[in-house]
Coordinates of C-alpha atoms in Angstrom, one line a residue:
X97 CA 269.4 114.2 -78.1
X98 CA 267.0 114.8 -80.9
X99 CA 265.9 118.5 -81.7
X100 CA 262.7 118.5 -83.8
X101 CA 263.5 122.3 -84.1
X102 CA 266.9 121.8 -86.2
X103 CA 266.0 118.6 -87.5
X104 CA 269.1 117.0 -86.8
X105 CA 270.4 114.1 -83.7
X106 CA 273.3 115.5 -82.1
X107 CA 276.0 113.3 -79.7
X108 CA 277.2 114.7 -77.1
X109 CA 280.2 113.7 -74.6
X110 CA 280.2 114.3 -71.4
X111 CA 283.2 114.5 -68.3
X112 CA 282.5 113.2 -64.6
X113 CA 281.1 116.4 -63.7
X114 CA 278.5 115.8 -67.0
X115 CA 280.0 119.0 -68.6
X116 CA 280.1 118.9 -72.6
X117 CA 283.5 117.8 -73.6
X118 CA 282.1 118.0 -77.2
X119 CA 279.2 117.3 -79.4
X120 CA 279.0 116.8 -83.3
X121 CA 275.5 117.3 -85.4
X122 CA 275.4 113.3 -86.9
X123 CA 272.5 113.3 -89.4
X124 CA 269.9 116.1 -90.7
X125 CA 266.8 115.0 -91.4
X126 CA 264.9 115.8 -95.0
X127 CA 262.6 113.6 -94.9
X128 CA 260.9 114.6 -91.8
X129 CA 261.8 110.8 -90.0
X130 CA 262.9 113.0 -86.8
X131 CA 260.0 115.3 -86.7
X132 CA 257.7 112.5 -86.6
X133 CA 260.0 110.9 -84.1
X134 CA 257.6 109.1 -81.2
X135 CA 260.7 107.9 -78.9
X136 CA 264.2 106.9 -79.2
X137 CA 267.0 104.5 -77.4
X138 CA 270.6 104.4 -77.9
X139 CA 273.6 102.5 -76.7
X140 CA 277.5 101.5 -77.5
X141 CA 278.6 98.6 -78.8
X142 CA 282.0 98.2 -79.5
X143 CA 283.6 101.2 -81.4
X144 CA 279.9 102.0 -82.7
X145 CA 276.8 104.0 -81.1
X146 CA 273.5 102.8 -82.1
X147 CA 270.5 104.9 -82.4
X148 CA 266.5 103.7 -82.8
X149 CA 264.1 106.0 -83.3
X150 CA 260.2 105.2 -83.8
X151 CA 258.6 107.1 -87.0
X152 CA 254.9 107.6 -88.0
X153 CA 255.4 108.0 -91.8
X154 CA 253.2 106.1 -94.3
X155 CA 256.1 105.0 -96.3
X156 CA 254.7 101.7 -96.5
X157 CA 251.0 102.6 -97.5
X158 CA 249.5 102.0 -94.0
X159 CA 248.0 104.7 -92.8
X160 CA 249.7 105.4 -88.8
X161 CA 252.2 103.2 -89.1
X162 CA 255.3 103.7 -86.6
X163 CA 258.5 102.0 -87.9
X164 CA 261.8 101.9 -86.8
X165 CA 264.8 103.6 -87.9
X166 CA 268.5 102.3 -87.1
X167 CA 271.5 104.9 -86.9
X168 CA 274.9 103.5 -86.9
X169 CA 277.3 106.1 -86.2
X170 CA 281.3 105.7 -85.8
X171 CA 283.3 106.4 -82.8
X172 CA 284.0 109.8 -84.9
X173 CA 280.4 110.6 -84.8
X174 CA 280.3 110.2 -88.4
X175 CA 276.9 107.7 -89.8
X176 CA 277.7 104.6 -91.0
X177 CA 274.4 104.5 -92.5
X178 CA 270.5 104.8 -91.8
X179 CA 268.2 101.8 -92.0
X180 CA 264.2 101.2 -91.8
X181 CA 263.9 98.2 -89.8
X182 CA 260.4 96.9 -91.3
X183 CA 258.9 93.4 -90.1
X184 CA 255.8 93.0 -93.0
X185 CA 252.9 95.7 -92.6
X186 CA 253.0 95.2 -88.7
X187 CA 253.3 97.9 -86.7
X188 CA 256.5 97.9 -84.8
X189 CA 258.4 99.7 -82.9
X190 CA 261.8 99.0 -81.1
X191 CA 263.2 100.9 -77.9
X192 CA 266.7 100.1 -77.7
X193 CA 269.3 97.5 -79.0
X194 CA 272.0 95.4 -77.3
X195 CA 274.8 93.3 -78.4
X196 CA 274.5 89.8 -78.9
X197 CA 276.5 86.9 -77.3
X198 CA 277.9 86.3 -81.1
X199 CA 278.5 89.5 -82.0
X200 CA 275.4 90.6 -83.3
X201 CA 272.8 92.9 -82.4
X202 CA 269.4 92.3 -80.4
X203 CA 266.6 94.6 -80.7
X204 CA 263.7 94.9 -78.2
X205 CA 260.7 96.6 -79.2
X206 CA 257.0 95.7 -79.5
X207 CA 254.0 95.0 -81.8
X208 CA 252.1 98.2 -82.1
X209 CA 248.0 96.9 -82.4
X210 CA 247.2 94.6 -79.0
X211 CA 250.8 95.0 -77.8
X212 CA 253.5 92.0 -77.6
X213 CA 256.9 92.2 -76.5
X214 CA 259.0 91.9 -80.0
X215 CA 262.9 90.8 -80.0
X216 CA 264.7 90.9 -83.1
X217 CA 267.9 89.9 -83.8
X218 CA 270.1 91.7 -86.8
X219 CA 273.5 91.1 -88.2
X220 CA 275.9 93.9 -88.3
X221 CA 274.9 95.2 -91.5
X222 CA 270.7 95.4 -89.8
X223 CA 269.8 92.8 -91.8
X224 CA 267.0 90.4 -90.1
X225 CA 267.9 86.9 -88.1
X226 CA 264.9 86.4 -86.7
X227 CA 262.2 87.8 -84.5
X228 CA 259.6 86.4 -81.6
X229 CA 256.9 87.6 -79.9
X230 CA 255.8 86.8 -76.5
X231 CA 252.9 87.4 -74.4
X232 CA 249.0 87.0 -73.9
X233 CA 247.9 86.9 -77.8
X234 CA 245.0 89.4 -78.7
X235 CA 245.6 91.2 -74.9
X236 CA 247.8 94.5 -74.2
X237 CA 251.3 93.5 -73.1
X238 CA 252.2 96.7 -72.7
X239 CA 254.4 99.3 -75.1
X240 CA 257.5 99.0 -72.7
X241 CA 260.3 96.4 -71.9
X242 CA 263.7 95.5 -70.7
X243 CA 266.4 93.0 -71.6
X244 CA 269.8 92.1 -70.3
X245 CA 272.2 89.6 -70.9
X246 CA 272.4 86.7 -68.2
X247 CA 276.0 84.6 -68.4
X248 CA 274.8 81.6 -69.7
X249 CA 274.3 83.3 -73.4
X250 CA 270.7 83.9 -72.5
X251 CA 269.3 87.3 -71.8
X252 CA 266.1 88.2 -69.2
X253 CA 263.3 90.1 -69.9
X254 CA 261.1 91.9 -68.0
X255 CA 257.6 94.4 -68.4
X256 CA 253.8 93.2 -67.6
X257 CA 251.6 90.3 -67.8
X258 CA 248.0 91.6 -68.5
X259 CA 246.3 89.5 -66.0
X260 CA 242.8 89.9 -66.3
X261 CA 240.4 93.0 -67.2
X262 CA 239.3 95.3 -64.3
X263 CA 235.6 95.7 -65.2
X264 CA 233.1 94.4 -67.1
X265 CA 233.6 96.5 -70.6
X266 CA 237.0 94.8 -70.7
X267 CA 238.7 97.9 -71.5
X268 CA 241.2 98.5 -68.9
X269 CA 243.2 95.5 -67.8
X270 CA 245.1 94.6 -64.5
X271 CA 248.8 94.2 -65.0
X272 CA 251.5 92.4 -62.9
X273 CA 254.7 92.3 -64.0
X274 CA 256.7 89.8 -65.8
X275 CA 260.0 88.6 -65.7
X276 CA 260.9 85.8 -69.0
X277 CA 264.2 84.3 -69.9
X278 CA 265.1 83.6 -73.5
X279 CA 267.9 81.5 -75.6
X280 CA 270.3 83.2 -77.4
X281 CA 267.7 82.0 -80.8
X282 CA 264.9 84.0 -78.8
X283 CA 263.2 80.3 -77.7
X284 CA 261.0 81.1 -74.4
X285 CA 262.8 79.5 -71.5
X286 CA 260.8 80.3 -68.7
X287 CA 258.0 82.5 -67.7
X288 CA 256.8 84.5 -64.2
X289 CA 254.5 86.3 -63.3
X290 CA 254.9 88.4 -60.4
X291 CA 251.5 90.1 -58.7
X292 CA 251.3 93.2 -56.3
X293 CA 247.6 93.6 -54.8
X294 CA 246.1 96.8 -53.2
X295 CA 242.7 97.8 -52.0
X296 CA 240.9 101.2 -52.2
X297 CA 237.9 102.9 -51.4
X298 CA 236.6 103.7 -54.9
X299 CA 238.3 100.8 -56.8
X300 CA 238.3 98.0 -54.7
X301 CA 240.7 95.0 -54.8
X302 CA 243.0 95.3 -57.9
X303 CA 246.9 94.6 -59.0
X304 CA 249.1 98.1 -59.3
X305 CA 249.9 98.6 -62.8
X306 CA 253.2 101.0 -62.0
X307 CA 254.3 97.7 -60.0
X308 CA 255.0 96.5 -63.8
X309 CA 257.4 99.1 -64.8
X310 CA 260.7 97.2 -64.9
X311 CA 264.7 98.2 -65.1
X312 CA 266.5 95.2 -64.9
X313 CA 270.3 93.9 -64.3
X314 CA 272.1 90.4 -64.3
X315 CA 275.2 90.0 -62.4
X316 CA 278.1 87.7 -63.2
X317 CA 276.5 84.7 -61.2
X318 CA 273.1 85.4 -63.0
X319 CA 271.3 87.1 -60.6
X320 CA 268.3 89.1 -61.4
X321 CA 267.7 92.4 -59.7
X322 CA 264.9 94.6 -60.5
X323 CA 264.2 97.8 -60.0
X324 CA 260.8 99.5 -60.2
X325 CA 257.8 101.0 -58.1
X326 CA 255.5 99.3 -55.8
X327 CA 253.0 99.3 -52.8
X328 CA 254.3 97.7 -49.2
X329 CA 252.2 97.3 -46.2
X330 CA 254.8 99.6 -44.4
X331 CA 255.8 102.4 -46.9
X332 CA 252.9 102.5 -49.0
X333 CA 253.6 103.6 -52.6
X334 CA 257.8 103.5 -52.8
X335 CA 260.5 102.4 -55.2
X336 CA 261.8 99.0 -55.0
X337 CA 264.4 96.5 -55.7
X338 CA 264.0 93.1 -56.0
X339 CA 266.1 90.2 -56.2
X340 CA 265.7 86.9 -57.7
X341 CA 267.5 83.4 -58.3
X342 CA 269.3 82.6 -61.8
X343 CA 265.9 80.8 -62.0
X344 CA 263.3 84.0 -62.0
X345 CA 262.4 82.9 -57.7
X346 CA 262.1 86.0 -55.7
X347 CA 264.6 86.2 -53.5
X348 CA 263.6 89.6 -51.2
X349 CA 262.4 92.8 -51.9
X350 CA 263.4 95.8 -50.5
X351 CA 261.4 99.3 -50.5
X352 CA 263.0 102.9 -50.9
X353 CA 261.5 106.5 -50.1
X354 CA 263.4 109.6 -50.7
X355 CA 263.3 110.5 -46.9
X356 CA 263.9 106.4 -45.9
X357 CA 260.8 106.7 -43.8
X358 CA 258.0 104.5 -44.2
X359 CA 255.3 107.7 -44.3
X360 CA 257.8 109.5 -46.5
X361 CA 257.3 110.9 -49.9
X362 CA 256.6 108.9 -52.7
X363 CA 259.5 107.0 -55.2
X364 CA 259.3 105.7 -58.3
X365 CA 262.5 103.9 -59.0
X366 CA 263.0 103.1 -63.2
X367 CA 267.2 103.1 -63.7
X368 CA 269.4 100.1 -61.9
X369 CA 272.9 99.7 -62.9
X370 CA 276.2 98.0 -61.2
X371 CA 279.1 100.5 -60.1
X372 CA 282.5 99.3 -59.7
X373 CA 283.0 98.8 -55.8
X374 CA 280.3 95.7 -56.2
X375 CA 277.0 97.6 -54.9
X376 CA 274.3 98.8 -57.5
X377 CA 273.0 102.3 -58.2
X378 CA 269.2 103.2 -58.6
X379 CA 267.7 106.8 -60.1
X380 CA 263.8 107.2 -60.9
X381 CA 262.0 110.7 -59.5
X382 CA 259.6 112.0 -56.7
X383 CA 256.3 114.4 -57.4
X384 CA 257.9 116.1 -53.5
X385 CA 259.0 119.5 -54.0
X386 CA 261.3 119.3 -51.5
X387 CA 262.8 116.6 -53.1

């Protein structure tokens, strides 16, 4: 958690019954790279937790500028050390990181002007590999992705595909969402584009833009499962999963309300995740009281 009040990230561990076992302060900011914070990720990787956080300092002359910055901190909750994660003048930003299939890191992120999705990959020092970008050039691909590794040393990608504008001033575009699958050097492997049409009174015909917001898992066999929010003929605006083939072909799709009826309140599903007995776990949120 990151308190622009203290300046200062603090870790904090937590039992089965998410009670604070304990929590350490790791790193307090001088230089204002918290306070100008505009999101952070964070995950383990072997004995270490990494932490990426998205600052809007002109360090590098460019006025508005977000950058990353990488925390490595010890299994002690000490920092290993603090690194700026520049690519040129570009404005980029990374969301979270994930270990690679040879034991280095992965970054996803994006390009901050016209959106593209942005994968990096680092050694374990945060030095630079490489880095790709995919999606439409010169067309919003949207600020938001996710990546997971599939068992062939690949990893799956998913977010939006901006389709095509919705009016005339080509301001606002129509997205679908997008599911990509890349080598283990970030080479493009394959590419879909999945579509989810509706029709209303005021805005006429037009592809649901939520339908693109993507948490993603691969199981042991490859298997994709997706987990987001959507519209069905039957349940109207619900959460979903969605299952595909190792190969990115939609397998079925299954829609969730909070109430399981199809008239029932509203779910946005944004969190999927394996559990132990075999079956999979979804969280996201409802605008119901009640709920």
């Amino acid at each position: 958690v990151f308190s622009k009040t203290f300046k200062c990230a603090y870790i904090c561990d937590f039992d089965y019954n998410l009670n604070i076992i304990n929590s350490k302060s790791i790193y307090h900011s001088r230089d204002s790279s918290l306070i100008e914070a505009k999101t952070f990720g964070f995950n383990n990787i072997g004995d270490n937790l990494y932490i990426i956080n998205n600052t809007q300092l002109d360090t590098l002359g460019v006025a508005g500028l977000y950058h990353p910055i990488l925390y490595k901190v010890d299994s002690s909750k000490n920092l290993i050390y603090k690194k700026y994660m520049y690519i040129n003048n570009t404005k980029n930003q990374y969301y979270n990181i994930i270990k690679a299939y040879d034991g280095n890191l992965i970054a996803i992120g994006d390009i901050y002007s016209k959106p593209q999705w942005l994968v990096s990959k680092l050694d374990a020092a945060c030095n630079m590999i490489w880095h790709h970008t995919y999606g439409r050039n010169a067309w919003n691909n949207g600020h938001q992705l996710f990546i997971a590794p599939s068992p062939d040393s690949c990893y799956v990608m998913s977010g939006i595909y901006p389709v095509c504008y919705a009016d005339r001033y080509e301001y606002r575009t129509n997205d679908a969402g997008c599911i990509r699958k890349i080598d283990d050097n970030g080479n493009l492997l394959w590419e879909k584009v999945i579509k989810n049409y509706y029709s209303d009174y005021y805005n006429g015909p037009g592809i649901l833009d939520l339908d693109c917001s993507y948490d993603l898992y691969v199981d042991d066999e490859g298997y994709i499962y997706i987990a987001g929010q959507g519209t069905s003929l039957s349940t109207g605006m619900a959460g979903f999963l969605t299952k595909l083939t190792p190969e990115g072909d939609i397998m079925f799709r299954r829609y969730y309300t909070p109430d399981g009826s199809k008239n029932g309140p509203q779910l946005y599903l944004n969190s999927v995740k394996p559990t132990p007995d075999g079956g999979l776990i979804m969280g996201g949120y409802t605008y119901d009281s009640y709920y």
